[in-house]
GROMACS .gro file of C-alpha atoms in nm:
model
  515
    1MET     CA    1  -0.493  -1.861  -0.597
    2ILE     CA    2  -0.656  -1.677  -0.311
    3ARG     CA    3  -0.468  -1.725   0.010
    4GLY     CA    4  -0.607  -1.821   0.342
    5PHE     CA    5  -0.973  -1.755   0.287
    6LEU     CA    6  -1.194  -1.932   0.535
    7LEU     CA    7  -1.529  -1.782   0.463
    8GLY     CA    8  -1.745  -2.073   0.567
    9GLY     CA    9  -1.722  -2.235   0.229
   10VAL     CA   10  -1.987  -2.003   0.097
   11ALA     CA   11  -1.776  -1.759  -0.097
   12ALA     CA   12  -1.724  -1.821  -0.463
   13LEU     CA   13  -1.347  -1.821  -0.480
   14SER     CA   14  -1.196  -1.686  -0.798
   15MET     CA   15  -0.886  -1.728  -1.004
   16ILE     CA   16  -0.733  -1.390  -1.069
   17PHE     CA   17  -0.630  -1.437  -1.427
   18ALA     CA   18  -0.903  -1.676  -1.527
   19ALA     CA   19  -1.027  -1.489  -1.831
   20ALA     CA   20  -1.069  -1.797  -2.044
   21ALA     CA   21  -1.350  -1.658  -2.257
   22ALA     CA   22  -1.313  -1.373  -2.504
   23PRO     CA   23  -1.378  -1.032  -2.346
   24VAL     CA   24  -1.719  -0.874  -2.389
   25GLU     CA   25  -1.705  -0.515  -2.506
   26GLY     CA   26  -1.907  -0.237  -2.343
   27GLY     CA   27  -2.099  -0.194  -2.020
   28ARG     CA   28  -2.058   0.000  -1.699
   29ALA     CA   29  -1.875  -0.102  -1.383
   30ASN     CA   30  -2.051   0.031  -1.072
   31VAL     CA   31  -1.794   0.069  -0.796
   32VAL     CA   32  -1.792   0.209  -0.443
   33ILE     CA   33  -1.531   0.472  -0.363
   34GLN     CA   34  -1.484   0.528   0.010
   35PRO     CA   35  -1.430   0.791   0.130
   36GLU     CA   36  -1.493   1.048  -0.142
   37PRO     CA   37  -1.149   1.162  -0.262
   38PRO     CA   38  -1.038   1.520  -0.194
   39GLY     CA   39  -0.932   1.557  -0.560
   40LEU     CA   40  -0.820   1.358  -0.863
   41MET     CA   41  -0.497   1.534  -0.962
   42LEU     CA   42  -0.278   1.236  -0.880
   43GLY     CA   43   0.048   1.429  -0.909
   44MET     CA   44  -0.052   1.639  -0.609
   45ILE     CA   45  -0.297   1.428  -0.406
   46GLN     CA   46  -0.195   1.088  -0.274
   47ASN     CA   47  -0.494   0.974  -0.065
   48GLY     CA   48  -0.592   0.613  -0.123
   49PRO     CA   49  -0.930   0.695  -0.287
   50THR     CA   50  -0.758   0.941  -0.522
   51GLN     CA   51  -0.513   0.672  -0.634
   52MET     CA   52  -0.797   0.424  -0.681
   53VAL     CA   53  -0.994   0.645  -0.922
   54ALA     CA   54  -0.718   0.848  -1.087
   55GLY     CA   55  -0.493   0.547  -1.143
   56ASN     CA   56  -0.726   0.464  -1.430
   57ILE     CA   57  -0.692   0.817  -1.578
   58TYR     CA   58  -0.318   0.874  -1.541
   59GLU     CA   59  -0.035   0.630  -1.613
   60GLY     CA   60   0.323   0.570  -1.509
   61LEU     CA   61   0.612   0.447  -1.721
   62LEU     CA   62   0.576   0.098  -1.572
   63ARG     CA   63   0.323  -0.136  -1.410
   64TYR     CA   64   0.410  -0.417  -1.167
   65ASP     CA   65   0.280  -0.770  -1.164
   66PRO     CA   66   0.171  -0.937  -0.837
   67SER     CA   67   0.531  -1.047  -0.774
   68LEU     CA   68   0.633  -0.681  -0.830
   69LYS     CA   69   0.825  -0.744  -1.148
   70PRO     CA   70   0.812  -0.435  -1.371
   71MET     CA   71   0.599  -0.449  -1.685
   72PRO     CA   72   0.576  -0.204  -1.976
   73GLN     CA   73   0.324   0.078  -1.961
   74LEU     CA   74   0.416   0.415  -2.117
   75ALA     CA   75   0.770   0.279  -2.146
   76GLU     CA   76   0.785  -0.026  -2.371
   77SER     CA   77   1.140  -0.124  -2.271
   78TRP     CA   78   1.431  -0.017  -2.051
   79THR     CA   79   1.798  -0.090  -1.992
   80VAL     CA   80   2.030  -0.044  -1.695
   81SER     CA   81   2.401   0.030  -1.722
   82GLY     CA   82   2.646  -0.220  -1.580
   83ASP     CA   83   2.731   0.001  -1.283
   84GLY     CA   84   2.362   0.060  -1.199
   85THR     CA   85   2.367   0.438  -1.245
   86ILE     CA   86   2.206   0.495  -1.587
   87TYR     CA   87   1.849   0.388  -1.669
   88THR     CA   88   1.733   0.434  -2.028
   89PHE     CA   89   1.361   0.408  -2.112
   90LYS     CA   90   1.218   0.372  -2.460
   91LEU     CA   91   0.867   0.520  -2.472
   92ARG     CA   92   0.574   0.387  -2.670
   93GLN     CA   93   0.500   0.575  -2.990
   94GLY     CA   94   0.154   0.690  -3.088
   95VAL     CA   95   0.045   0.779  -2.733
   96THR     CA   96  -0.174   1.087  -2.690
   97TRP     CA   97  -0.313   1.277  -2.395
   98HIS     CA   98  -0.688   1.281  -2.348
   99ASP     CA   99  -0.703   1.623  -2.523
  100GLY     CA  100  -0.532   1.480  -2.832
  101GLU     CA  101  -0.183   1.624  -2.780
  102PRO     CA  102   0.108   1.379  -2.829
  103PHE     CA  103   0.284   1.229  -2.528
  104THR     CA  104   0.665   1.258  -2.560
  105SER     CA  105   0.982   1.237  -2.356
  106ALA     CA  106   0.949   1.610  -2.282
  107ASP     CA  107   0.639   1.526  -2.077
  108VAL     CA  108   0.839   1.272  -1.877
  109VAL     CA  109   1.122   1.514  -1.798
  110PHE     CA  110   0.874   1.786  -1.701
  111SER     CA  111   0.661   1.549  -1.491
  112VAL     CA  112   0.951   1.409  -1.290
  113ASP     CA  113   1.207   1.688  -1.278
  114VAL     CA  114   0.973   1.987  -1.243
  115PHE     CA  115   0.618   1.899  -1.144
  116LEU     CA  116   0.662   1.598  -0.914
  117ARG     CA  117   0.982   1.727  -0.753
  118GLU     CA  118   0.767   2.014  -0.628
  119THR     CA  119   0.444   1.832  -0.547
  120HIS     CA  120   0.519   1.471  -0.449
  121ALA     CA  121   0.703   1.436  -0.117
  122ARG     CA  122   0.731   1.055  -0.123
  123LEU     CA  123   0.880   1.053  -0.474
  124ARG     CA  124   1.108   1.346  -0.389
  125ALA     CA  125   1.278   1.129  -0.127
  126SER     CA  126   1.378   0.887  -0.404
  127LEU     CA  127   1.470   1.159  -0.655
  128VAL     CA  128   1.755   1.279  -0.431
  129HIS     CA  129   1.949   0.990  -0.586
  130VAL     CA  130   1.893   1.126  -0.940
  131GLU     CA  131   2.168   1.350  -1.079
  132ASN     CA  132   1.984   1.446  -1.398
  133ILE     CA  133   1.711   1.342  -1.644
  134SER     CA  134   1.754   1.392  -2.017
  135ALA     CA  135   1.555   1.331  -2.335
  136PRO     CA  136   1.790   1.260  -2.630
  137ASP     CA  137   1.489   1.219  -2.860
  138ASP     CA  138   1.108   1.229  -2.839
  139HIS     CA  139   1.081   0.868  -2.729
  140THR     CA  140   1.386   0.814  -2.508
  141VAL     CA  141   1.440   0.923  -2.147
  142VAL     CA  142   1.763   0.875  -1.952
  143PHE     CA  143   1.787   0.890  -1.573
  144LYS     CA  144   2.145   0.932  -1.447
  145LEU     CA  145   2.185   0.850  -1.077
  146LYS     CA  146   2.444   0.988  -0.836
  147GLN     CA  147   2.517   0.633  -0.724
  148PRO     CA  148   2.338   0.299  -0.757
  149PHE     CA  149   1.998   0.306  -0.584
  150GLY     CA  150   1.868  -0.047  -0.556
  151PRO     CA  151   1.491   0.015  -0.555
  152PHE     CA  152   1.499   0.262  -0.844
  153LEU     CA  153   1.300   0.045  -1.084
  154GLY     CA  154   1.027   0.027  -0.819
  155ILE     CA  155   0.922   0.394  -0.832
  156PHE     CA  156   0.755   0.410  -1.173
  157GLU     CA  157   0.396   0.300  -1.097
  158VAL     CA  158   0.116   0.546  -1.152
  159GLY     CA  159   0.068   0.651  -0.789
  160THR     CA  160   0.437   0.710  -0.727
  161MET     CA  161   0.533   0.869  -1.061
  162PRO     CA  162   0.222   0.971  -1.260
  163MET     CA  163   0.284   1.143  -1.592
  164VAL     CA  164   0.124   1.487  -1.621
  165PRO     CA  165   0.087   1.693  -1.942
  166LYS     CA  166   0.360   1.954  -1.987
  167HIS     CA  167   0.149   2.158  -2.228
  168ILE     CA  168  -0.118   2.200  -1.958
  169TYR     CA  169   0.097   2.271  -1.652
  170GLU     CA  170   0.427   2.429  -1.762
  171GLY     CA  171   0.457   2.786  -1.637
  172THR     CA  172   0.140   2.770  -1.426
  173ASP     CA  173   0.064   2.759  -1.056
  174PHE     CA  174   0.025   2.383  -1.023
  175LYS     CA  175  -0.206   2.403  -0.721
  176THR     CA  176  -0.458   2.634  -0.887
  177ASN     CA  177  -0.444   2.507  -1.246
  178PRO     CA  178  -0.807   2.462  -1.361
  179ALA     CA  179  -0.713   2.127  -1.516
  180ASN     CA  180  -0.687   1.987  -1.163
  181ASN     CA  181  -1.067   1.966  -1.169
  182THR     CA  182  -1.082   1.793  -1.508
  183PRO     CA  183  -0.775   1.565  -1.502
  184ILE     CA  184  -0.606   1.486  -1.834
  185GLY     CA  185  -0.396   1.173  -1.855
  186THR     CA  186  -0.297   0.911  -2.110
  187GLY     CA  187  -0.487   0.628  -1.941
  188PRO     CA  188  -0.762   0.395  -2.063
  189PHE     CA  189  -1.041   0.607  -1.910
  190LYS     CA  190  -1.118   0.976  -1.933
  191PHE     CA  191  -1.273   1.200  -1.671
  192LYS     CA  192  -1.638   1.282  -1.754
  193GLU     CA  193  -1.806   1.433  -1.446
  194TRP     CA  194  -1.796   1.453  -1.068
  195VAL     CA  195  -2.112   1.528  -0.872
  196LYS     CA  196  -1.984   1.584  -0.521
  197GLY     CA  197  -2.148   1.360  -0.266
  198SER     CA  198  -2.296   1.140  -0.539
  199HIS     CA  199  -2.060   0.995  -0.802
  200ILE     CA  200  -1.753   1.022  -1.027
  201LEU     CA  201  -1.795   0.907  -1.387
  202LEU     CA  202  -1.506   0.794  -1.611
  203VAL     CA  203  -1.563   0.700  -1.975
  204LYS     CA  204  -1.369   0.489  -2.223
  205ASN     CA  205  -1.071   0.649  -2.398
  206GLU     CA  206  -1.158   0.565  -2.758
  207ASN     CA  207  -0.807   0.663  -2.871
  208TYR     CA  208  -0.619   0.451  -2.619
  209TYR     CA  209  -0.290   0.333  -2.764
  210GLN     CA  210  -0.327  -0.032  -2.664
  211GLU     CA  211  -0.545  -0.193  -2.928
  212GLY     CA  212  -0.864  -0.353  -2.799
  213LYS     CA  213  -0.854  -0.188  -2.454
  214PRO     CA  214  -1.029  -0.088  -2.245
  215HIS     CA  215  -1.332  -0.314  -2.279
  216LEU     CA  216  -1.572  -0.124  -2.052
  217ASP     CA  217  -1.758   0.187  -2.166
  218GLU     CA  218  -1.775   0.349  -1.821
  219ILE     CA  219  -1.670   0.330  -1.459
  220TYR     CA  220  -1.927   0.481  -1.222
  221TRP     CA  221  -1.780   0.542  -0.876
  222HIS     CA  222  -2.056   0.564  -0.616
  223VAL     CA  223  -2.000   0.786  -0.311
  224ILE     CA  224  -2.189   0.626  -0.019
  225PRO     CA  225  -2.071   0.758   0.319
  226ASP     CA  226  -2.248   0.503   0.545
  227ALA     CA  227  -2.088   0.157   0.578
  228ALA     CA  228  -2.420  -0.026   0.618
  229SER     CA  229  -2.558   0.150   0.309
  230ARG     CA  230  -2.255   0.044   0.105
  231ALA     CA  231  -2.321  -0.316   0.199
  232VAL     CA  232  -2.690  -0.279   0.109
  233ALA     CA  233  -2.592  -0.123  -0.227
  234PHE     CA  234  -2.403  -0.442  -0.311
  235GLU     CA  235  -2.681  -0.668  -0.184
  236THR     CA  236  -2.942  -0.489  -0.395
  237GLY     CA  237  -2.728  -0.482  -0.710
  238THR     CA  238  -2.669  -0.105  -0.718
  239VAL     CA  239  -2.293  -0.162  -0.718
  240ASP     CA  240  -2.088  -0.447  -0.863
  241ILE     CA  241  -1.754  -0.394  -0.689
  242LEU     CA  242  -1.658  -0.320  -0.328
  243PRO     CA  243  -1.285  -0.241  -0.320
  244GLY     CA  244  -1.086  -0.349  -0.013
  245GLY     CA  245  -1.189  -0.158   0.300
  246SER     CA  246  -1.530  -0.057   0.163
  247VAL     CA  247  -1.728  -0.252   0.423
  248GLU     CA  248  -1.676  -0.358   0.783
  249ASN     CA  249  -1.485  -0.684   0.821
  250PHE     CA  250  -1.774  -0.856   0.994
  251ASP     CA  251  -1.991  -0.797   0.685
  252VAL     CA  252  -1.749  -0.977   0.454
  253GLN     CA  253  -1.870  -1.328   0.524
  254ARG     CA  254  -2.237  -1.236   0.478
  255LEU     CA  255  -2.176  -1.048   0.154
  256THR     CA  256  -1.954  -1.314   0.002
  257ALA     CA  257  -2.227  -1.570   0.065
  258LEU     CA  258  -2.451  -1.397  -0.190
  259ASP     CA  259  -2.508  -1.552  -0.531
  260ASN     CA  260  -2.273  -1.452  -0.814
  261THR     CA  261  -2.025  -1.304  -0.564
  262CYS     CA  262  -1.650  -1.347  -0.578
  263VAL     CA  263  -1.382  -1.220  -0.342
  264THR     CA  264  -1.006  -1.187  -0.349
  265ASP     CA  265  -0.735  -1.032  -0.137
  266LYS     CA  266  -0.507  -0.994  -0.439
  267GLY     CA  267  -0.405  -0.656  -0.573
  268TRP     CA  268  -0.240  -0.519  -0.259
  269GLU     CA  269   0.105  -0.670  -0.320
  270PHE     CA  270   0.272  -0.339  -0.405
  271PHE     CA  271   0.136  -0.169  -0.094
  272ALA     CA  272   0.175  -0.477   0.128
  273PRO     CA  273  -0.006  -0.325   0.429
  274GLN     CA  274   0.140  -0.466   0.750
  275SER     CA  275   0.008  -0.420   1.104
  276TRP     CA  276   0.200  -0.412   1.429
  277LEU     CA  277   0.198  -0.275   1.781
  278TRP     CA  278   0.422   0.020   1.843
  279LEU     CA  279   0.622  -0.059   2.158
  280ASN     CA  280   0.768   0.234   2.345
  281ASN     CA  281   1.137   0.139   2.355
  282ARG     CA  282   1.229   0.439   2.568
  283GLU     CA  283   1.080   0.370   2.910
  284GLY     CA  284   0.873   0.134   3.123
  285PRO     CA  285   0.857  -0.244   3.085
  286THR     CA  286   0.857  -0.215   2.705
  287ALA     CA  287   1.214  -0.079   2.718
  288ASP     CA  288   1.328  -0.432   2.813
  289VAL     CA  289   1.372  -0.663   2.512
  290ARG     CA  290   1.261  -0.960   2.725
  291PHE     CA  291   0.926  -0.789   2.783
  292ARG     CA  292   0.889  -0.718   2.413
  293LYS     CA  293   0.963  -1.081   2.330
  294ALA     CA  294   0.710  -1.189   2.594
  295ILE     CA  295   0.445  -0.986   2.412
  296MET     CA  296   0.526  -1.166   2.088
  297TYR     CA  297   0.491  -1.507   2.251
  298ALA     CA  298   0.176  -1.408   2.441
  299MET     CA  299  -0.027  -1.298   2.140
  300ASP     CA  300  -0.240  -1.551   1.952
  301ARG     CA  301  -0.201  -1.402   1.607
  302GLU     CA  302  -0.348  -1.705   1.429
  303PHE     CA  303  -0.670  -1.648   1.627
  304ALA     CA  304  -0.673  -1.283   1.518
  305LYS     CA  305  -0.628  -1.382   1.157
  306GLU     CA  306  -0.890  -1.656   1.150
  307VAL     CA  307  -1.158  -1.503   1.372
  308LEU     CA  308  -1.119  -1.126   1.350
  309TRP     CA  309  -0.996  -1.103   0.989
  310ASN     CA  310  -1.201  -1.390   0.842
  311GLY     CA  311  -0.884  -1.582   0.755
  312LEU     CA  312  -0.752  -1.295   0.544
  313GLY     CA  313  -0.383  -1.213   0.528
  314ASP     CA  314  -0.087  -1.386   0.693
  315VAL     CA  315   0.081  -1.382   1.031
  316ALA     CA  316   0.382  -1.151   1.002
  317THR     CA  317   0.724  -1.308   1.063
  318GLY     CA  318   0.909  -0.980   1.105
  319PRO     CA  319   0.957  -0.629   0.965
  320PHE     CA  320   0.933  -0.725   0.596
  321SER     CA  321   0.606  -0.831   0.441
  322SER     CA  322   0.641  -1.150   0.241
  323LYS     CA  323   0.503  -0.948  -0.053
  324ILE     CA  324   0.804  -0.720  -0.089
  325ARG     CA  325   1.152  -0.774  -0.226
  326PHE     CA  326   1.421  -0.940  -0.013
  327TYR     CA  327   1.177  -1.089   0.235
  328SER     CA  328   1.331  -1.370   0.439
  329ASP     CA  329   1.164  -1.613   0.678
  330LYS     CA  330   1.501  -1.723   0.818
  331VAL     CA  331   1.437  -1.540   1.143
  332THR     CA  332   1.351  -1.632   1.502
  333PRO     CA  333   0.986  -1.751   1.507
  334TYR     CA  334   0.741  -1.631   1.772
  335PRO     CA  335   0.459  -1.886   1.795
  336HIS     CA  336   0.178  -1.846   2.049
  337ASP     CA  337   0.357  -1.977   2.360
  338PRO     CA  338   0.217  -1.834   2.689
  339ASP     CA  339   0.460  -2.042   2.901
  340LYS     CA  340   0.758  -1.892   2.718
  341ALA     CA  341   0.614  -1.547   2.775
  342ARG     CA  342   0.577  -1.612   3.149
  343GLU     CA  343   0.940  -1.735   3.168
  344LEU     CA  344   1.068  -1.416   3.010
  345LEU     CA  345   0.859  -1.198   3.241
  346LYS     CA  346   0.988  -1.390   3.544
  347GLU     CA  347   1.348  -1.362   3.419
  348MET     CA  348   1.325  -0.983   3.386
  349GLY     CA  349   1.148  -0.948   3.721
  350TYR     CA  350   0.836  -0.785   3.580
  351ASP     CA  351   0.660  -0.628   3.878
  352GLY     CA  352   0.312  -0.608   3.729
  353THR     CA  353   0.337  -0.246   3.624
  354PRO     CA  354   0.026  -0.180   3.407
  355ILE     CA  355   0.077  -0.079   3.046
  356ARG     CA  356  -0.145   0.138   2.826
  357LEU     CA  357  -0.271   0.003   2.493
  358LEU     CA  358  -0.412   0.230   2.222
  359PRO     CA  359  -0.650   0.056   1.979
  360LEU     CA  360  -0.663   0.192   1.624
  361PRO     CA  361  -0.991   0.390   1.600
  362TYR     CA  362  -1.077   0.263   1.252
  363GLY     CA  363  -1.387   0.060   1.331
  364GLU     CA  364  -1.514  -0.239   1.520
  365THR     CA  365  -1.264  -0.493   1.386
  366TRP     CA  366  -0.974  -0.300   1.533
  367GLN     CA  367  -1.153  -0.253   1.865
  368ARG     CA  368  -1.218  -0.627   1.893
  369TRP     CA  369  -0.853  -0.696   1.806
  370ALA     CA  370  -0.733  -0.471   2.090
  371GLU     CA  371  -0.958  -0.654   2.333
  372ALA     CA  372  -0.817  -0.988   2.214
  373VAL     CA  373  -0.459  -0.871   2.263
  374LYS     CA  374  -0.547  -0.740   2.609
  375GLN     CA  375  -0.686  -1.081   2.700
  376ASN     CA  376  -0.374  -1.258   2.564
  377LEU     CA  377  -0.141  -1.035   2.763
  378GLU     CA  378  -0.339  -1.064   3.085
  379GLU     CA  379  -0.332  -1.444   3.052
  380VAL     CA  380   0.047  -1.429   3.101
  381GLY     CA  381   0.031  -1.173   3.380
  382ILE     CA  382   0.070  -0.839   3.200
  383LYS     CA  383  -0.177  -0.582   3.321
  384VAL     CA  384  -0.330  -0.379   3.036
  385GLU     CA  385  -0.534  -0.061   3.030
  386LEU     CA  386  -0.715   0.013   2.701
  387VAL     CA  387  -0.702   0.384   2.615
  388ALA     CA  388  -0.989   0.488   2.386
  389THR     CA  389  -0.926   0.774   2.143
  390ASP     CA  390  -1.062   0.914   1.820
  391VAL     CA  391  -0.838   0.938   1.512
  392ALA     CA  392  -0.705   1.281   1.604
  393GLY     CA  393  -0.637   1.164   1.959
  394TRP     CA  394  -0.458   0.851   1.838
  395ASN     CA  395  -0.241   1.063   1.606
  396GLN     CA  396  -0.157   1.300   1.889
  397LYS     CA  397  -0.072   1.036   2.149
  398VAL     CA  398   0.146   0.832   1.914
  399ALA     CA  399   0.319   1.140   1.776
  400ASP     CA  400   0.391   1.260   2.131
  401TRP     CA  401   0.517   0.911   2.235
  402ASP     CA  402   0.241   0.910   2.500
  403TYR     CA  403   0.171   0.536   2.493
  404ASP     CA  404   0.315   0.194   2.585
  405LEU     CA  405   0.154  -0.015   2.309
  406ALA     CA  406  -0.036   0.121   2.010
  407PHE     CA  407  -0.192  -0.047   1.706
  408THR     CA  408  -0.097   0.075   1.359
  409TYR     CA  409  -0.045  -0.038   1.000
  410LEU     CA  410   0.167   0.102   0.716
  411TYR     CA  411   0.230   0.040   0.344
  412GLN     CA  412   0.567  -0.103   0.237
  413TYR     CA  413   0.573   0.002  -0.133
  414GLY     CA  414   0.745  -0.308  -0.264
  415ASP     CA  415   1.097  -0.244  -0.140
  416PRO     CA  416   1.255  -0.208   0.206
  417ALA     CA  417   1.428   0.115   0.108
  418LEU     CA  418   1.094   0.270   0.011
  419GLY     CA  419   0.858   0.150   0.283
  420VAL     CA  420   1.033  -0.037   0.568
  421SER     CA  421   1.351   0.142   0.678
  422ARG     CA  422   1.157   0.455   0.776
  423THR     CA  423   1.012   0.267   1.075
  424TYR     CA  424   1.344   0.150   1.222
  425VAL     CA  425   1.633   0.389   1.143
  426SER     CA  426   1.736   0.625   1.422
  427THR     CA  427   1.753   0.923   1.183
  428ASN     CA  428   1.376   0.895   1.154
  429ILE     CA  429   1.305   0.949   1.524
  430ALA     CA  430   1.122   1.280   1.543
  431LYS     CA  431   0.853   1.380   1.790
  432GLY     CA  432   0.538   1.522   1.631
  433SER     CA  433   0.457   1.260   1.367
  434PRO     CA  434   0.287   0.920   1.404
  435TRP     CA  435   0.444   0.792   1.077
  436ASN     CA  436   0.818   0.772   1.153
  437ASN     CA  437   1.025   0.568   1.404
  438VAL     CA  438   0.765   0.616   1.674
  439ALA     CA  439   0.905   0.334   1.889
  440GLY     CA  440   1.231   0.523   1.943
  441TYR     CA  441   1.437   0.218   1.848
  442ALA     CA  442   1.803   0.300   1.782
  443SER     CA  443   2.069   0.060   1.658
  444PRO     CA  444   2.386   0.174   1.473
  445GLU     CA  445   2.405  -0.173   1.317
  446VAL     CA  446   2.051  -0.150   1.177
  447ASP     CA  447   2.111   0.207   1.058
  448LYS     CA  448   2.417   0.097   0.863
  449LEU     CA  449   2.249  -0.209   0.716
  450PHE     CA  450   1.953  -0.006   0.585
  451ALA     CA  451   2.188   0.261   0.447
  452ASP     CA  452   2.399  -0.004   0.273
  453GLY     CA  453   2.094  -0.185   0.140
  454ALA     CA  454   1.952   0.125  -0.031
  455VAL     CA  455   2.259   0.186  -0.247
  456ALA     CA  456   2.406  -0.164  -0.282
  457PHE     CA  457   2.429  -0.304  -0.632
  458SER     CA  458   2.346  -0.576  -0.739
  459ASP     CA  459   2.025  -0.732  -0.606
  460LYS     CA  460   2.228  -1.022  -0.469
  461LYS     CA  461   2.424  -0.782  -0.250
  462ARG     CA  462   2.104  -0.615  -0.139
  463GLU     CA  463   1.952  -0.948  -0.048
  464GLY     CA  464   2.244  -1.031   0.182
  465VAL     CA  465   2.219  -0.698   0.361
  466TYR     CA  466   1.843  -0.718   0.407
  467THR     CA  467   1.854  -1.076   0.532
  468ALA     CA  468   2.093  -0.959   0.804
  469VAL     CA  469   1.875  -0.663   0.903
  470GLN     CA  470   1.565  -0.883   0.932
  471LYS     CA  471   1.745  -1.121   1.169
  472LYS     CA  472   1.869  -0.834   1.383
  473LEU     CA  473   1.531  -0.665   1.406
  474VAL     CA  474   1.340  -0.983   1.485
  475ASP     CA  475   1.583  -1.052   1.770
  476ASP     CA  476   1.547  -0.697   1.905
  477VAL     CA  477   1.165  -0.678   1.864
  478PRO     CA  478   1.142  -0.298   1.839
  479VAL     CA  479   0.773  -0.341   1.750
  480ALA     CA  480   0.539  -0.638   1.785
  481TRP     CA  481   0.448  -0.758   1.437
  482LEU     CA  482   0.089  -0.873   1.385
  483LEU     CA  483  -0.047  -0.951   1.038
  484GLU     CA  484   0.020  -0.888   0.674
  485LEU     CA  485  -0.327  -0.749   0.624
  486GLY     CA  486  -0.558  -0.894   0.365
  487PHE     CA  487  -0.813  -0.646   0.236
  488PRO     CA  488  -1.088  -0.823   0.040
  489THR     CA  489  -1.219  -0.692  -0.290
  490ILE     CA  490  -1.577  -0.819  -0.328
  491TYR     CA  491  -1.732  -0.825  -0.674
  492ARG     CA  492  -1.983  -0.992  -0.904
  493CYS     CA  493  -1.836  -1.305  -1.053
  494ASN     CA  494  -1.928  -1.186  -1.401
  495VAL     CA  495  -1.676  -0.901  -1.364
  496LYS     CA  496  -1.368  -1.052  -1.526
  497ASN     CA  497  -0.998  -0.972  -1.518
  498LEU     CA  498  -1.043  -0.698  -1.260
  499ILE     CA  499  -0.711  -0.741  -1.080
  500THR     CA  500  -0.407  -0.799  -1.297
  501THR     CA  501  -0.129  -0.607  -1.120
  502GLY     CA  502   0.019  -0.550  -0.774
  503ILE     CA  503  -0.193  -0.235  -0.722
  504GLY     CA  504  -0.526  -0.404  -0.796
  505VAL     CA  505  -0.826  -0.188  -0.883
  506ASN     CA  506  -0.603   0.121  -0.881
  507ASP     CA  507  -0.519   0.043  -1.244
  508GLY     CA  508  -0.733  -0.266  -1.294
  509PHE     CA  509  -1.014  -0.142  -1.518
  510LYS     CA  510  -0.784  -0.129  -1.818
  511ASP     CA  511  -0.817  -0.508  -1.849
  512ALA     CA  512  -1.161  -0.566  -1.693
  513TRP     CA  513  -1.479  -0.668  -1.871
  514ILE     CA  514  -1.830  -0.779  -1.776
  515GLU     CA  515  -1.965  -1.113  -1.894
   0.00000   0.00000   0.00000
């Protein structure tokens, strides 16, 4: 059921898996893609728009349901050895690439051990735990790990580990291979054409191995650079689907009030985007944990959720999104409590030193949010100066640690070892990047807990470690957690079964149909 939507009672709320009627075959889904992707070769390009389109061309060994449990995809089954170091996958038989060549275990070994080790930095960080990959027969692949790596079963979705055809890429310069412009996967849709600045067209894979799928004949991705024009395209019926982030937040309520319009914030569970304020732990008032706690108590995060985000998402309780594994809410709560904030500021002897706050330059919603936080903080006596920047300027200031507070949000990729620890471990403090431990927080205890959690086996042991690290971090407040963001996907209600996994429309058209 859709969570937390308060869209004036005008939106037609939907059930995600409510495909009670038999699917209708055929038809075209008209979808906005924003911005236009830089390319579609998913093994080399990881931008969000690339994943959204190409995730329906390529496939991984596994999919993940909204609770992030693995489901078969190119692998129909898998086993794990008792010591957690050997993973054996049985591949589906009868699978072919879009050019008709058979898909075998040799493609898996090549994709992971050769192609992606070279091209995919995020996956490479996980592959350091892999000692070797072998293919004892055409339909079996064995991953032998150096030691147990708890999140290993979480790295097989299409964006993290896409399968690429060995017969096309072996022995070539991957970056200049002509096939990069006409991607060949095993997925339910095939690449047809790309008219730059206009559209990308995918067509049904008539030889798809899963009987009866896909149902649609085509997916037509519209490239419409202007936000207002994207909204108009939906209003006038030119497009049927606006994926999350396609339109400004303040347009959501108006668009979802239209007839035959449904909306959901499902399909982001794997990414679990979470927002927070970077707090400079190195110097100034923000170096004092009492000041950081005062910020948490001063902010009215429920207001931000209900008013600025149209009721989407959830107030964050700490460093882990509730969507990822090992989340615990058994941590110190920080409700909106201005009096508590004032007490902490008085206790630390805050002298009224002004602090600089960098809004995230991603549109009007984020600007309004920064102004709301500024007002909250000034209500308890903290002086705030908003520092306006463009995207490049924001990147530069955060990377250079030239800030006191700064808005951001990051993906968590389903597991704390894959998407959370990077923000808090001291080994990830490095000037020059806005994507690491920008706050400069350093705790030997937290470092050890995250290191232990990554390699602990079994899940029960991991859970104990990660519960401890959440308690420690919430008490130390290295950053000020805001919301688990809810990005709405807006679509015609006669588009059925669009979102069936934790990555939403990124692989959703396999199951979708139009009534």
